[in-house]
PDB file of C-alpha atoms in Angstrom:
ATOM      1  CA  UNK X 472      -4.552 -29.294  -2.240  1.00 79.00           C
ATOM      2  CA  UNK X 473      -7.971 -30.614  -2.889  1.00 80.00           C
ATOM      3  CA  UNK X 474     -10.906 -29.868  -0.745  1.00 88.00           C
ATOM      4  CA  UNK X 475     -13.572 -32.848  -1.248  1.00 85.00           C
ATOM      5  CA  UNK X 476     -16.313 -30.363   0.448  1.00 87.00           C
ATOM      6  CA  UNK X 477     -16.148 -27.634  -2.426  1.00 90.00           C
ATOM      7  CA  UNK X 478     -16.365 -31.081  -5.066  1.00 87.00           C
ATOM      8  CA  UNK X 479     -20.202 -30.633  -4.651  1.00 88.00           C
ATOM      9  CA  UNK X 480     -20.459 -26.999  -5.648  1.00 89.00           C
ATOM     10  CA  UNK X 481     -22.089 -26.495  -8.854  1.00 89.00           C
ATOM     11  CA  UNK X 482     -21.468 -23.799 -11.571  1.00 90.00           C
ATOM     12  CA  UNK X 483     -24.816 -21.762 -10.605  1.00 90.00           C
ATOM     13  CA  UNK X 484     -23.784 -21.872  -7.106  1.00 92.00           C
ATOM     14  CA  UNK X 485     -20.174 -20.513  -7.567  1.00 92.00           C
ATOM     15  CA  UNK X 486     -20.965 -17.933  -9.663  1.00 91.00           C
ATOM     16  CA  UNK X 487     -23.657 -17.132  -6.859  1.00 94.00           C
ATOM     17  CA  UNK X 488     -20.795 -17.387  -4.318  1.00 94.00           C
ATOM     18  CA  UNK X 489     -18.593 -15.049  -6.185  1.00 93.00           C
ATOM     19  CA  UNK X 490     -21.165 -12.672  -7.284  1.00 93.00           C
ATOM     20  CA  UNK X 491     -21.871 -11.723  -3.792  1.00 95.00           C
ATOM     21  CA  UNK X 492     -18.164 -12.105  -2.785  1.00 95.00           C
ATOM     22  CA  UNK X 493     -18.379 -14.711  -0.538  1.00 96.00           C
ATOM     23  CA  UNK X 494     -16.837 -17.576  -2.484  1.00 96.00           C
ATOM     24  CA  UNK X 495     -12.948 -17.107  -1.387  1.00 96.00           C
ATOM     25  CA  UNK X 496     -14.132 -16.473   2.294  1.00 96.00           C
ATOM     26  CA  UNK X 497     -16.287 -20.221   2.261  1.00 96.00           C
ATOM     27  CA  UNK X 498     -12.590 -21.858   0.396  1.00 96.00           C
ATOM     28  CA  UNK X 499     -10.673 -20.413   3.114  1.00 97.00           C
ATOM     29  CA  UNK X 500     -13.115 -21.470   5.990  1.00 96.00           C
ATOM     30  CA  UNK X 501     -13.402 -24.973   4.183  1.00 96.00           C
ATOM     31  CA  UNK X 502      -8.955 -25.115   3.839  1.00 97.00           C
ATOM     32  CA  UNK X 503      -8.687 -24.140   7.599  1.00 97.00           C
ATOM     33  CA  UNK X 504     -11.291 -27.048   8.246  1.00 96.00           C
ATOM     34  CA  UNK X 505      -9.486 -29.720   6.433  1.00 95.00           C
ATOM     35  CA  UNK X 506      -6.222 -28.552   7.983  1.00 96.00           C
ATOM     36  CA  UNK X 507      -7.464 -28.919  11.494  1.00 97.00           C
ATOM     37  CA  UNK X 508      -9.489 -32.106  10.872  1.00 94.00           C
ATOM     38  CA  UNK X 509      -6.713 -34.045  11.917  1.00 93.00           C
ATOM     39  CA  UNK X 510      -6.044 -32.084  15.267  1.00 97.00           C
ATOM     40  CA  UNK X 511      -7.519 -34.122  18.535  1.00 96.00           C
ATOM     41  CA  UNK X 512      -9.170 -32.435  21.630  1.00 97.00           C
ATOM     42  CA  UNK X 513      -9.494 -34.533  23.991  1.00 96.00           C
ATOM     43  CA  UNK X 514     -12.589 -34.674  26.854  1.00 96.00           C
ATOM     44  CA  UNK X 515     -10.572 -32.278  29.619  1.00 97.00           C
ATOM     45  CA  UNK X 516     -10.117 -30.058  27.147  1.00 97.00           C
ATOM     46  CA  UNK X 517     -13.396 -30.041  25.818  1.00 96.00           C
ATOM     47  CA  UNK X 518     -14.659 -29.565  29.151  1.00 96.00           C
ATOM     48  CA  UNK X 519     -12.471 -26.778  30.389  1.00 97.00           C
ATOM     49  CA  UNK X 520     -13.517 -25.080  27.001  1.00 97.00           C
ATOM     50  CA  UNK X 521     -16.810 -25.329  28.279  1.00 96.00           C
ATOM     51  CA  UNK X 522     -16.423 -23.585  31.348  1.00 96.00           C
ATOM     52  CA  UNK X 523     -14.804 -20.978  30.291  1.00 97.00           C
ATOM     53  CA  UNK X 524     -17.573 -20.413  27.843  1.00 96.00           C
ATOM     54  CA  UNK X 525     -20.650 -20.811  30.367  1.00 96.00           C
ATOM     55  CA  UNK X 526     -18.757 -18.297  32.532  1.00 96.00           C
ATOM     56  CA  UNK X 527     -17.999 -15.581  29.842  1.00 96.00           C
ATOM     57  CA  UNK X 528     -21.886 -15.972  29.065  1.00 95.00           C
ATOM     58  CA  UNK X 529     -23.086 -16.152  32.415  1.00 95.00           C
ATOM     59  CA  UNK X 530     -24.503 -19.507  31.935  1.00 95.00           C
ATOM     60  CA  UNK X 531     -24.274 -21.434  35.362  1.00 93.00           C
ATOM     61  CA  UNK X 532     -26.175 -24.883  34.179  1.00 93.00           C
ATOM     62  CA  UNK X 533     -26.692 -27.383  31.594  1.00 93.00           C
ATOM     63  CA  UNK X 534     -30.546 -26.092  31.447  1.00 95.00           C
ATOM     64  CA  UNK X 535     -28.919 -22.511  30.911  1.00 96.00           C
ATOM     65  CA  UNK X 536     -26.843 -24.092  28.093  1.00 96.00           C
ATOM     66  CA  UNK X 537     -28.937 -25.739  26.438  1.00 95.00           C
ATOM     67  CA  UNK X 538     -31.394 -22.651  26.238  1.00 96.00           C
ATOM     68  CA  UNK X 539     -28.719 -20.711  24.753  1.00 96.00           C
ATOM     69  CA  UNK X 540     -28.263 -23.169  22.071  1.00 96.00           C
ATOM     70  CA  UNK X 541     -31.436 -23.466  21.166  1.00 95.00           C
ATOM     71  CA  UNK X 542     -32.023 -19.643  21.224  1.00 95.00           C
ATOM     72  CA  UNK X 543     -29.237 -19.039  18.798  1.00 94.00           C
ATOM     73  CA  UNK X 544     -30.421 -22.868  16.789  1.00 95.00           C
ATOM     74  CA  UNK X 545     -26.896 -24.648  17.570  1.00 95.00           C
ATOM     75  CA  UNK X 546     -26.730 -27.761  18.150  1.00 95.00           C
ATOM     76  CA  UNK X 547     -23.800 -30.175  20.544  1.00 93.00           C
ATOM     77  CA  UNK X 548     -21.896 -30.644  17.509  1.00 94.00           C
ATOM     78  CA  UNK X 549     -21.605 -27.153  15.997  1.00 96.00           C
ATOM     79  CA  UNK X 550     -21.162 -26.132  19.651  1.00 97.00           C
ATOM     80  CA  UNK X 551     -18.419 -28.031  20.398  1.00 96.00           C
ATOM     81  CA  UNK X 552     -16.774 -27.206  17.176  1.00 96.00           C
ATOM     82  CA  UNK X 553     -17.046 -23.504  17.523  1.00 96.00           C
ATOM     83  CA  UNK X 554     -15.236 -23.275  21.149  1.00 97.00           C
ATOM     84  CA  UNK X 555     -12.734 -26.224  20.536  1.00 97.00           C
ATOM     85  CA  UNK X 556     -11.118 -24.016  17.189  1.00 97.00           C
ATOM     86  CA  UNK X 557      -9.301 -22.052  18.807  1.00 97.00           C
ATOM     87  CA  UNK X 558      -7.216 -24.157  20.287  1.00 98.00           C
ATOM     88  CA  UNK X 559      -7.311 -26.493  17.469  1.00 98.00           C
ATOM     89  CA  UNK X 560      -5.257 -23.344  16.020  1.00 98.00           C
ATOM     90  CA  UNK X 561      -3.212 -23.368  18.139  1.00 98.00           C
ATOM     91  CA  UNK X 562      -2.236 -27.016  18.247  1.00 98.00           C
ATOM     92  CA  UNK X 563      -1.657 -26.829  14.747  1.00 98.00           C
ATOM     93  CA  UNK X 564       0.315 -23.908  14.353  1.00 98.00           C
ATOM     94  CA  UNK X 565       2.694 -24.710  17.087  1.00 98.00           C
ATOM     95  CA  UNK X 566       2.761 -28.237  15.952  1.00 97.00           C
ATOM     96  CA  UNK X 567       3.694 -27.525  11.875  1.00 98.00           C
ATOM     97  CA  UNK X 568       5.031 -24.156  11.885  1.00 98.00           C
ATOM     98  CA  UNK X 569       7.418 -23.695  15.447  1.00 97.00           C
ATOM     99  CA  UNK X 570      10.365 -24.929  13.396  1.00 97.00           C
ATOM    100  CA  UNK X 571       9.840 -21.569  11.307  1.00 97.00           C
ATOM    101  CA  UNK X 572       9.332 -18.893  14.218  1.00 97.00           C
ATOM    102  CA  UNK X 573      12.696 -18.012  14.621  1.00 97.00           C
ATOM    103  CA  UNK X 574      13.424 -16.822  11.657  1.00 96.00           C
ATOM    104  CA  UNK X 575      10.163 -15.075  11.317  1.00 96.00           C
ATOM    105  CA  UNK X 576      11.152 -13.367  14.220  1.00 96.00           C
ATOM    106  CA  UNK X 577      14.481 -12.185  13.047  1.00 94.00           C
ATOM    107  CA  UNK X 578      12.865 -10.868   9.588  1.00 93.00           C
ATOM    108  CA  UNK X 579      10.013  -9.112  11.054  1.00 91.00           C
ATOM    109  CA  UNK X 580      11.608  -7.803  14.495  1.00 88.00           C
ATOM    110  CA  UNK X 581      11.201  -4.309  13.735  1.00 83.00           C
ATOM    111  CA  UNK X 582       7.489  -4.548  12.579  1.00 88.00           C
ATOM    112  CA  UNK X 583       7.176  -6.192  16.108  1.00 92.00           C
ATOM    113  CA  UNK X 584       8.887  -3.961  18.562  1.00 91.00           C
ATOM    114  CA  UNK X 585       6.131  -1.462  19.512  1.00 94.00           C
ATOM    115  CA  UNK X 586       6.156   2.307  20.361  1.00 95.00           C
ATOM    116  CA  UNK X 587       4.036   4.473  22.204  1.00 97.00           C
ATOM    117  CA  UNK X 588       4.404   8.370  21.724  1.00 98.00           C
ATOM    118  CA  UNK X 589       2.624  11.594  22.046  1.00 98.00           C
ATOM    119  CA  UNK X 590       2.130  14.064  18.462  1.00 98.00           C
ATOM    120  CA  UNK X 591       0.988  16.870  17.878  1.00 98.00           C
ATOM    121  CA  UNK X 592       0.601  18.643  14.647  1.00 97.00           C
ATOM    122  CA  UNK X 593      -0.074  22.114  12.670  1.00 98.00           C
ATOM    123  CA  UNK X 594       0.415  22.887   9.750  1.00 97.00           C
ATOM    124  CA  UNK X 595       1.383  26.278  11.260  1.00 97.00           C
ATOM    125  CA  UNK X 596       5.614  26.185  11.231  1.00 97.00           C
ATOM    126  CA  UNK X 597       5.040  29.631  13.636  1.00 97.00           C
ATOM    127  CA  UNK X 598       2.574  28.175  16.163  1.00 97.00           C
ATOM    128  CA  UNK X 599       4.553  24.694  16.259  1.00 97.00           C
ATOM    129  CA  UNK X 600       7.371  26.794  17.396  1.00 97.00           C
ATOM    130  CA  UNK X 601       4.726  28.542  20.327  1.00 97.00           C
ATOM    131  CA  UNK X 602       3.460  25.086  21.348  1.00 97.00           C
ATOM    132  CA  UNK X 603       6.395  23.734  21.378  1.00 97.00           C
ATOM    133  CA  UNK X 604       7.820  26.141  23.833  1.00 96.00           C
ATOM    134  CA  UNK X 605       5.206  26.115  26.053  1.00 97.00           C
ATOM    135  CA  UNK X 606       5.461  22.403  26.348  1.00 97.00           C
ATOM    136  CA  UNK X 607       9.113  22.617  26.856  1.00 96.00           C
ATOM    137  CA  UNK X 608       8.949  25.439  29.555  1.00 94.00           C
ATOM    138  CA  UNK X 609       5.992  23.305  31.243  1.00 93.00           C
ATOM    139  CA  UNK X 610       3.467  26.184  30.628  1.00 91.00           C
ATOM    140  CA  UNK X 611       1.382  23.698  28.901  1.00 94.00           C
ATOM    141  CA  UNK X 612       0.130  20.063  28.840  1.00 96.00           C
ATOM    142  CA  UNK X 613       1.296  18.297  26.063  1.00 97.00           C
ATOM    143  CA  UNK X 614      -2.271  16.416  25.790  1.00 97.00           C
ATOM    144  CA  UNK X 615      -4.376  19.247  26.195  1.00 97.00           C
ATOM    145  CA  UNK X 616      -2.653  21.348  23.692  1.00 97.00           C
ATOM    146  CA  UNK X 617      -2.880  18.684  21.232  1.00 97.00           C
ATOM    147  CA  UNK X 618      -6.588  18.360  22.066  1.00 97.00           C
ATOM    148  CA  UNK X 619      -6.888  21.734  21.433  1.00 97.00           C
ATOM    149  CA  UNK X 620      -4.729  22.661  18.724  1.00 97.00           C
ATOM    150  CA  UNK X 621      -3.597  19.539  16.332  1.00 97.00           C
ATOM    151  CA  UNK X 622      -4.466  18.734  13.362  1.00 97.00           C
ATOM    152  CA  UNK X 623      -4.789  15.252  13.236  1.00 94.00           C
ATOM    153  CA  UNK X 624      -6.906  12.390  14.876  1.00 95.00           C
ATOM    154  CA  UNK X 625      -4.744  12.375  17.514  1.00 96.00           C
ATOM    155  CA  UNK X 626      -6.272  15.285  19.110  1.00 95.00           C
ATOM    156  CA  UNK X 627      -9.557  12.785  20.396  1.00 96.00           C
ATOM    157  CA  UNK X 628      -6.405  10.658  22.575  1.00 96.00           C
ATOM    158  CA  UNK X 629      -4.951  13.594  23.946  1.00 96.00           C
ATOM    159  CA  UNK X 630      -2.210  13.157  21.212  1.00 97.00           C
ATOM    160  CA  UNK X 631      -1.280   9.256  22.092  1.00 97.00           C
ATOM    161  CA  UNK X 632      -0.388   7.154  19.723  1.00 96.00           C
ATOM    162  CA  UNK X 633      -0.063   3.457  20.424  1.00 94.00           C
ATOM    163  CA  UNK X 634       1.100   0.881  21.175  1.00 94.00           C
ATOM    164  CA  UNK X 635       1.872   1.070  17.839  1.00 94.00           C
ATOM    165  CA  UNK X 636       4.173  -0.970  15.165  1.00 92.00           C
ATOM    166  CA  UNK X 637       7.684   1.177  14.622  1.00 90.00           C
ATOM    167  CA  UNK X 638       7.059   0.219  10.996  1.00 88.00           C
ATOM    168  CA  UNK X 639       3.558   2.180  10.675  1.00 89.00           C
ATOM    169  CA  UNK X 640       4.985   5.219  11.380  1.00 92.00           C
ATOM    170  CA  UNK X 641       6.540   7.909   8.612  1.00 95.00           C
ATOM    171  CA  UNK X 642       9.874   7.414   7.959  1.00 95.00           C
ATOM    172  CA  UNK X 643      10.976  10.937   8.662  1.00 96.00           C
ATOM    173  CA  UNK X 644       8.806  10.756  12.164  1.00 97.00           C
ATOM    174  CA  UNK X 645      10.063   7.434  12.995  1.00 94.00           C
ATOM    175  CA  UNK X 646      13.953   8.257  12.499  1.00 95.00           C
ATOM    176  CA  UNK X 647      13.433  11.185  15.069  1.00 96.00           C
ATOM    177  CA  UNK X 648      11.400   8.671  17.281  1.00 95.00           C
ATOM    178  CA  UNK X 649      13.946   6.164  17.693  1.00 92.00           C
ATOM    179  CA  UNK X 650      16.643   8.479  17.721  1.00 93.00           C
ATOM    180  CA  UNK X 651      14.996   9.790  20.923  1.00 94.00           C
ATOM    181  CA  UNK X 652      14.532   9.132  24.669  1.00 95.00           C
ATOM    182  CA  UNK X 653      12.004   8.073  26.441  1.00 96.00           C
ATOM    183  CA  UNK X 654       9.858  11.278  27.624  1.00 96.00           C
ATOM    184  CA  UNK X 655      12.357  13.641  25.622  1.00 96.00           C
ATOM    185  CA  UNK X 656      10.586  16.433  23.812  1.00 97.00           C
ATOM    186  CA  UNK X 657      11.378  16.319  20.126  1.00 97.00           C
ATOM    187  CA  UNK X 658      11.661  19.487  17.704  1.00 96.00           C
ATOM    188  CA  UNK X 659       8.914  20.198  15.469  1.00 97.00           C
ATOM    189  CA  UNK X 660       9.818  18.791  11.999  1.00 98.00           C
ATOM    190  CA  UNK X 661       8.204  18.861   8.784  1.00 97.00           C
ATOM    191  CA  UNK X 662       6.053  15.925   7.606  1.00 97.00           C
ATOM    192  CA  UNK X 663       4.191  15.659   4.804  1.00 95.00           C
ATOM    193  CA  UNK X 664       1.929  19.063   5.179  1.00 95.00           C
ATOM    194  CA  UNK X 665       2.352  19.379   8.846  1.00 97.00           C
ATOM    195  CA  UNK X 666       4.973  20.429  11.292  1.00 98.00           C
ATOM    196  CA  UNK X 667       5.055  17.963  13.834  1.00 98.00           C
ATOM    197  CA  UNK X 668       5.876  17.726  17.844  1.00 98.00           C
ATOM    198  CA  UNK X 669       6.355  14.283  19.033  1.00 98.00           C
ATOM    199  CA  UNK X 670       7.660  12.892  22.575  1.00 98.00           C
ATOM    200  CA  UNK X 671       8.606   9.011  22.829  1.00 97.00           C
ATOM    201  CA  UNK X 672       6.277   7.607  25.815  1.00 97.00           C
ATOM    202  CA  UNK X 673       6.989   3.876  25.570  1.00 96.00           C
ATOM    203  CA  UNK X 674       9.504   1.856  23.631  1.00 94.00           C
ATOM    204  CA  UNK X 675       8.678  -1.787  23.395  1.00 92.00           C
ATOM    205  CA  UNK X 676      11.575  -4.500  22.194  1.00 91.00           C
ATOM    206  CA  UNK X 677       9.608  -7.354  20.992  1.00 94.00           C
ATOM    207  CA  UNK X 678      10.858 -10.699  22.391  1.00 95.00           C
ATOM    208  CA  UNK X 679      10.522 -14.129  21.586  1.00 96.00           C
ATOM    209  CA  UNK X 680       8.678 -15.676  24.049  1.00 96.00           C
ATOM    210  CA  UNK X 681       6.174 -18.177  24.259  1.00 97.00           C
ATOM    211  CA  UNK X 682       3.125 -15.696  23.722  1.00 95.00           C
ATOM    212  CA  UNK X 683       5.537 -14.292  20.513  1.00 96.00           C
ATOM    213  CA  UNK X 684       6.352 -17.874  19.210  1.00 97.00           C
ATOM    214  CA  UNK X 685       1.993 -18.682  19.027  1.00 97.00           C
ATOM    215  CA  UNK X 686       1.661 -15.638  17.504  1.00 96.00           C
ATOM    216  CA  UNK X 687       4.066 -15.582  14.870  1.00 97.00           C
ATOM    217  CA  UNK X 688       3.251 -19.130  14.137  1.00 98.00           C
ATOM    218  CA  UNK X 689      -0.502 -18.562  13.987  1.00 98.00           C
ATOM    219  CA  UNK X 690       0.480 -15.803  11.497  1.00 97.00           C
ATOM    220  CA  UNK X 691       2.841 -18.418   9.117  1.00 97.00           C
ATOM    221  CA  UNK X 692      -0.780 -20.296   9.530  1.00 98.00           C
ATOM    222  CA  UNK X 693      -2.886 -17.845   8.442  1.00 98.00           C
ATOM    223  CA  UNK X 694      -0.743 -17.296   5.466  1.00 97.00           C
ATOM    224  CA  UNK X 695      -0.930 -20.549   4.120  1.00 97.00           C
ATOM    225  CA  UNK X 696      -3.904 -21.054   4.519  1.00 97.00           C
ATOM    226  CA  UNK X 697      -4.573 -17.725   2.391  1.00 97.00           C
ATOM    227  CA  UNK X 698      -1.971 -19.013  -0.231  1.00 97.00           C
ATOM    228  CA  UNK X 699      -3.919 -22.465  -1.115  1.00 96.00           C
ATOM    229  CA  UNK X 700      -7.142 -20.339  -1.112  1.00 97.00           C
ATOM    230  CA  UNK X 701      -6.104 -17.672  -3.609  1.00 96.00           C
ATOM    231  CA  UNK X 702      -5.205 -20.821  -6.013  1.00 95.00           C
ATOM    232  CA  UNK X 703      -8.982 -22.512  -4.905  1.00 95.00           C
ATOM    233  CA  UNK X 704     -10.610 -19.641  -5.970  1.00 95.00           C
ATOM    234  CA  UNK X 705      -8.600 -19.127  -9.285  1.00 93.00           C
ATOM    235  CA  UNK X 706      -8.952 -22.739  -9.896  1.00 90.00           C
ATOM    236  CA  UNK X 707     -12.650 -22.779  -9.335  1.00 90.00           C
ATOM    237  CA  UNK X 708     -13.189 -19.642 -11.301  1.00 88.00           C
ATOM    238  CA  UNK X 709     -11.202 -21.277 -14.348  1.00 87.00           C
ATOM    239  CA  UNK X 710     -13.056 -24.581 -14.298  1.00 79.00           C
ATOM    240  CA  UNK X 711     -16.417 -22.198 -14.510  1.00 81.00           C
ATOM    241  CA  UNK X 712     -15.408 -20.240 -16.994  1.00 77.00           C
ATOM    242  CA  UNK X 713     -13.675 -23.357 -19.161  1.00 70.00           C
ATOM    243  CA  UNK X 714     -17.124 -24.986 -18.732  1.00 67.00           C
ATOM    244  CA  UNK X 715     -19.610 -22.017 -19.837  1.00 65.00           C
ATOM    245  CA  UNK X 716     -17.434 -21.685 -22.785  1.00 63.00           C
ATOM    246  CA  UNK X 717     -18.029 -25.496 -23.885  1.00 57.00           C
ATOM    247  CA  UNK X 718     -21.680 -24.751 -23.682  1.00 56.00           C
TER     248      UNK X 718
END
């Protein structure tokens, strides 16, 4: 894929670009651009965009508008082009990559369904056991004894973790999470350096609805677009390098 707008870069000004690492961000910018140049908005849309934009900013006229342009030095065009991508995205995805959803869903399903749990950890086996009980026998507040005693970052959310991705979690923790029930208190069990007390809050099958279908195909999207950029910038880096060495 060639990308007439990254033609008129010079050799001084790539190796500026790179230098300060912002050449593969512009090449990825400048793909997504060419990719959506073909995508139409038409005038509803472009005025329901609108709306929703002076209302989000508290903007209730075209005077108030057009001070906030000029504040932040945008002009119609940029404007217009800023608060129509999004959609633009969105046409695109939908419209190139839907065919492929399906069986992005099936791959990824278990990085998609989503859990929700409460852990607490020590690397004390002897007080695991003692916090554990007194959760069990309801002498204690799972949350607040996490707050107080765990070891972890967990203890600033009162020990919740999530909505998560299944697939973040530790192996050995996640096992023992989706081996469990909802609101059943599990064992302590070793991890890494800690023993760990866990209790599955929320389990959360991912389904392939329309929300699902944008996202995945905004992801396939997103991909791409990093794919052809990776060989931009290795291209571009080449040709600079091929050229210093002539001189």
């Amino acid at each position: 894929m060639e990308i007439a707008s990254l033609e008129v870069l010079t050799i001084d000004c790539i190796k500026l670009l790179e230098k300060n690492n912002l050449l593969y961000k512009l090449i990825a910018q400048e793909v997504q651009e060419e990719k959506l140049s073909g995508v139409e908005i038409n005038e509803e849309e472009k005025i329901n965009l609108k709306d929703i934009f002076l209302a989000q900013n508290g903007l209730k006229t075209e005077e108030d508008l057009q001070n906030f342009l000029n504040k932040a030095q945008i002009d119609e065009e940029l404007f217009y082009s800023k608060i129509c991508k999004p959609l633009k995205v969105k046409k695109y995805s939908l419209n190139h990559y839907i065919h492929m959803v399906e069986g992005r869903f099936i791959k990824k399903k278990e990085d998609l369904d989503s859990i929700t749990y409460s852990l607490l950890r020590v690397s004390n086996y002897n007080l695991s056991q003692e916090l554990f009980y007194r959760i069990q026998d309801g002498d204690s507040d799972f949350g607040k004894l996490s707050s107080e005693f765990s070891e972890g970052l967990e203890k600033n959310s009162k020990g919740i973790i999530g909505p998560v991705s299944i697939s973040q979690t530790h192996p050995i923790l996640r096992k023992q999470l989706i081996s469990s029930k909802v609101g059943e208190l599990n064992q302590p069990i070793k991890v890494n350096d800690f023993w760990v007390i866990s209790r599955l809050e929320s389990f959360n099958k991912a389904k392939l609805n329309d929300e699902m279908k944008l996202f995945l195909a905004q992801q396939i999207f997103e991909e791409n677009i990093q794919e052809i950029s990776v060989k931009l910038h290795g291209n571009l880096k080449s040709k600079t390098s091929a050229i210093e060495n002539v001189k």
